[in-house]
Structures are given as structure tokens and as C-alpha cells.
XYZ file of C-alpha atoms in Angstrom:
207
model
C -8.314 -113.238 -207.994
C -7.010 -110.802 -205.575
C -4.756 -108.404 -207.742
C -1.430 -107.850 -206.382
C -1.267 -104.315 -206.669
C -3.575 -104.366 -204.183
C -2.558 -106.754 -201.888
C 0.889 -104.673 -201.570
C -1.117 -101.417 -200.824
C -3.036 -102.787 -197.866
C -0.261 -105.024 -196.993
C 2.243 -101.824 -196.698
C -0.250 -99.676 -195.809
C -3.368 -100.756 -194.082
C -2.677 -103.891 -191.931
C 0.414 -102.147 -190.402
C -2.299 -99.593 -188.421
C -2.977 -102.689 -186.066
C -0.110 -102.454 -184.932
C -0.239 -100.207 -181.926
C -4.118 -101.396 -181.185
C -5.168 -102.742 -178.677
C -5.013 -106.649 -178.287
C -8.626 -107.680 -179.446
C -7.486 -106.031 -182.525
C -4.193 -106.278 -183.206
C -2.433 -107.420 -186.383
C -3.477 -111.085 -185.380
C -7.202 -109.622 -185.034
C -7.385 -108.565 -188.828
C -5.295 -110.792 -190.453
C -8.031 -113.667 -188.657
C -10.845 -111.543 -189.752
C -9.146 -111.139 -193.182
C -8.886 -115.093 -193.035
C -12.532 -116.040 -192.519
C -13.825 -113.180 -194.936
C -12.104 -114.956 -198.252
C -13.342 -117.948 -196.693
C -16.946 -117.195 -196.350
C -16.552 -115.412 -200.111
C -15.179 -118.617 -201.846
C -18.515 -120.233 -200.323
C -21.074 -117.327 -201.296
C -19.375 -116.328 -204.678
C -18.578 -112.307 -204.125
C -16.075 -110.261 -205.004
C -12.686 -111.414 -203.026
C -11.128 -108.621 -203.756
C -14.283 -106.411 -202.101
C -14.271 -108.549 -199.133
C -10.433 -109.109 -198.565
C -10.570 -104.782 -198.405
C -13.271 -104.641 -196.063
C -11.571 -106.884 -193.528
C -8.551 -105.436 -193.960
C -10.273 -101.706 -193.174
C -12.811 -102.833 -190.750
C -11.438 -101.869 -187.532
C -8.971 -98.896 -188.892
C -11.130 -96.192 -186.837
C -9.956 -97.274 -183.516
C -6.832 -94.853 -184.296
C -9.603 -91.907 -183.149
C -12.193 -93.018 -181.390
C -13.781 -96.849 -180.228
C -17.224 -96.507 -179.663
C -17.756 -94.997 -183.442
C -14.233 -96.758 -184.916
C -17.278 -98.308 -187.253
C -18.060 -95.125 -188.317
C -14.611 -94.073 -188.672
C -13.358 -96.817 -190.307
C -16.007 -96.282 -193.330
C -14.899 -93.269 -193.835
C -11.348 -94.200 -194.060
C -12.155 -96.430 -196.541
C -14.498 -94.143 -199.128
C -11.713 -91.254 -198.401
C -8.858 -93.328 -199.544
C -8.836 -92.558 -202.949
C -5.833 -95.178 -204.046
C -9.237 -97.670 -203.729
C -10.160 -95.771 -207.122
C -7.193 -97.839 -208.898
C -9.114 -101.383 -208.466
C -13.019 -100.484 -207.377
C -16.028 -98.452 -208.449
C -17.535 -95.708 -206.526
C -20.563 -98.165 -206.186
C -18.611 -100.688 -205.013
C -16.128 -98.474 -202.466
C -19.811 -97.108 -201.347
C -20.923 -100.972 -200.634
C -17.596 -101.367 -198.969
C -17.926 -98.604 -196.824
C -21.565 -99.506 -195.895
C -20.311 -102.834 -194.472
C -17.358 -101.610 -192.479
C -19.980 -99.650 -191.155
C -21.931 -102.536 -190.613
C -19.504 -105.177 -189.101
C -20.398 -104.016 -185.063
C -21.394 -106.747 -182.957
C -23.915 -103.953 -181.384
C -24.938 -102.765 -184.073
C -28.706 -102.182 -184.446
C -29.609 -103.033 -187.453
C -28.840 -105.937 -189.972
C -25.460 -105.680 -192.541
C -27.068 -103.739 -195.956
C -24.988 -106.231 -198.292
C -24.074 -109.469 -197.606
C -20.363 -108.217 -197.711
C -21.724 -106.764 -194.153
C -22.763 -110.147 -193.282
C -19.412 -111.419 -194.334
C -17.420 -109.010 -192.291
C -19.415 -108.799 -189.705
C -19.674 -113.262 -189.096
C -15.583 -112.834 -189.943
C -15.531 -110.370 -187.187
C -17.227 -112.637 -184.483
C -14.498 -115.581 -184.443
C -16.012 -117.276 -181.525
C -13.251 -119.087 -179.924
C -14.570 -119.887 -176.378
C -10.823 -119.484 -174.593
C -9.934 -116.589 -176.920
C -13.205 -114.463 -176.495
C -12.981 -115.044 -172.404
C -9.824 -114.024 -172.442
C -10.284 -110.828 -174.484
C -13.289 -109.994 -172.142
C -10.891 -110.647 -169.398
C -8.225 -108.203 -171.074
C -10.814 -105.167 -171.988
C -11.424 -104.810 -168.078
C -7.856 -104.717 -166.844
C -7.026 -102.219 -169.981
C -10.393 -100.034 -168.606
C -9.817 -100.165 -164.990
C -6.310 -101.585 -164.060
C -6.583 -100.656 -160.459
C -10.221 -102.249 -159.676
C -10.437 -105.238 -157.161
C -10.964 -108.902 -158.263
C -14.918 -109.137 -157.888
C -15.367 -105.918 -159.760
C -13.264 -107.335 -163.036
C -15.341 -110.651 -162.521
C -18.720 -109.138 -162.207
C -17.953 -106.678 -165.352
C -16.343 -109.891 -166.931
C -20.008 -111.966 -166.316
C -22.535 -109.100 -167.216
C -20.299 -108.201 -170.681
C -20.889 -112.150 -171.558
C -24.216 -112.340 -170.709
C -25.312 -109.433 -172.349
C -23.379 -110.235 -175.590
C -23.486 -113.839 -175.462
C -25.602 -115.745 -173.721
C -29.204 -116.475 -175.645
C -30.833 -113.640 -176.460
C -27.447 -111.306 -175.901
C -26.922 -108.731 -178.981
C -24.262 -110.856 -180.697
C -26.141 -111.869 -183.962
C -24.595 -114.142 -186.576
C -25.615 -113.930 -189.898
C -24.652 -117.443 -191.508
C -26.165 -120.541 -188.697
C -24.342 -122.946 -190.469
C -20.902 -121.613 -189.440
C -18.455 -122.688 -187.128
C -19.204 -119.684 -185.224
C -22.838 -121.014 -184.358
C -21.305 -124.337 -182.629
C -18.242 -121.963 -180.922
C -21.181 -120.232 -179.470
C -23.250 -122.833 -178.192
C -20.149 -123.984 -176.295
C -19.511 -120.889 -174.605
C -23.200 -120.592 -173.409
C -22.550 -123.468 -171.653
C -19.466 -121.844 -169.667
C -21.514 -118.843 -169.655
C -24.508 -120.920 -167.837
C -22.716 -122.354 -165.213
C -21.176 -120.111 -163.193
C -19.099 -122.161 -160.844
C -17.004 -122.574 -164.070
C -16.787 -119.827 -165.628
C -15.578 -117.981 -162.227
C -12.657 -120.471 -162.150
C -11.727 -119.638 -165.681
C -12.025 -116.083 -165.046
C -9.645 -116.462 -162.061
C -6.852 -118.457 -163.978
C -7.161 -115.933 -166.568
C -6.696 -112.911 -164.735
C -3.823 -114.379 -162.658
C -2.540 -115.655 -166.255
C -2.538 -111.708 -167.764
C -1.188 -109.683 -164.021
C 1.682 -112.291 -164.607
């Protein structure tokens, strides 16, 4: 059981930071993230509580910096010392660790499995939503770039983080996430399709 106390501190105080990210992780981003992480720890039997705050901290770094907001967003979480009220320093330190952990491209495996947790919750494979977002991150990069240069950034990006053998790992291969991703290798294989998606998606966003 999730004490309430708690709940109204990262409620009030944490989620509202997603706010004003961008839209691969807004307020929808962690509250989904938040979702599958009590999921997966009603079906592993850890600490809600621990993996309810790592979701909710996971991606709290992007306020500095994105390609460390991992980084970052461990330290926000040790540093906050209201976190002291409900959890031990052992436990903030495990916390911390998987925050730090939860990065698709992350080179090594999640120390805890509250790492795996956050890091599976993190990678909600949703075939439309993930080529969309992909679709998204290049206009928000390079806004003024022709057509063929979004799709061709929009192609390597999946098959470098998707396709077999791409860096995405996922730590549980029973999850939904494993079948999500075998259906999005399959857009990702044939390319006829998945240039026609990316077209109706990037006329859908410039709208």
C-alpha cells in the first residue's frame, strides 16, 4: 500500500515537472510509465511504493540536460530529502540506481530488478505511438529539414533501436511489450510500409 502522504508529494510536486517536456515525455509519458511499473510490481512482489517513486522520478532530469537526464534524474531523487519521510537510505540508493538505469541505451543491465521494472515500464511499445514519437523527435531537432532527410533519420533511429538486434532490450519476454515489438519489426522490415506511415504521420503533425 502506497501511503498517501506520499502520493500527494509526488502528485503536487513531481509529476507536475512533465509538464513543459517535451511530448515523448509529457505528463501522459509518466503517468503510463507510472501505470505499467505498479503493474509489473503486483506481478513480481516489490515494494509499490519504491517502484511507483521511481517512475514518477525517472525522466525528471530532462529539465537540464537529455542525453544524461538519467543521470540527472538519480540525483534528483537521492537529493530530495522529503524521500527520508517514507524510505531508507538503502532503499532511496536502490531507487536512484534504477532511475539511473531505466535508458533504453543504456550499456549495461538494470542493478535491481526495480531497474528492470522501470526500465520495461519505460519501453511501452505501442507500434503507432512509438512511430509517431520517432516522427515528432525529428521535426522538434530539425524543423526546417526536407521530407527525405526526416524519413531517412526516422528509418535509421528504428532500425538501430528496434529492429532485431537494435539496443532496445526488454527485461521481462513475457510482456506485452515483447509481442508490441515483434509487430513493429514487421513495419520496420518492410519498407514500402513503413514510408507510407511515415508520410501520413508527418503530414498528420505539420497540420
Amino acid at each position: 500500500m502506497i501511503p498517501a502522504t506520499l502520493t500527494h508529494y509526488i502528485e503536487t510536486e513531481i509529476i507536475p515537472r512533465h509538464e513543459h517536456f517535451d511530448k515523448a515525455h509529457n505528463l501522459a509519458h509518466v503517468r503510463t510509465v507510472i501505470e505499467e511499473s505498479l503493474a509489473l510490481a503486483k506481478e513480481y512482489n516489490v515494494n509499490e511504493s519504491m517502484a511507483y517513486t521511481i517512475a514518477a522520478y525517472h525522466d525528471t532530469g530532462l529539465c537540464r540536460d537529455r542525453a544524461t537526464h538519467h543521470l540527472i534524474s538519480g540525483e534528483i531523487l537521492k537529493q530530495d530529502k522529503m524521500l527520508c519521510q517514507w524510505f531508507s537510505e538503502e532503499e532511496i540508493e536502490t531507487m536512484k540506481e534504477a532511475v539511473e538505469d531505466h535508458r533504453a541505451s543504456t550499456d549495461h543491465e538494470p542493478r535491481s530488478i526495480y531497474g528492470k521494472i522501470v526500465a520495461e515500464a519505460d519501453r511501452v511499445i505501442d507500434p503507432v505511438i512509438t512511430l509517431r514519437r520517432t516522427v515528432q523527435y525529428g521535426l522538434k531537432q530539425k524543423p526546417e529539414a526536407e521530407k527525405e532527410w526526416h524519413y531517412q533519420r526516422f528509418r535509421q533511429h528504428l532500425m538501430e533501436k528496434y529492429a532485431p538486434g537494435g539496443y532496445l532490450k526488454l527485461w521481462f519476454p513475457e510482456s506485452k511489450n515483447a509481442e508490441k515489438l515483434k509487430e513493429l519489426q514487421k513495419i520496420i522490415a518492410d519498407e514500402a510500409q513503413l514510408r507510407s506511415i511515415f508520410q501520413q504521420l508527418l503530414a498528420e503533425e505539420k497540420e
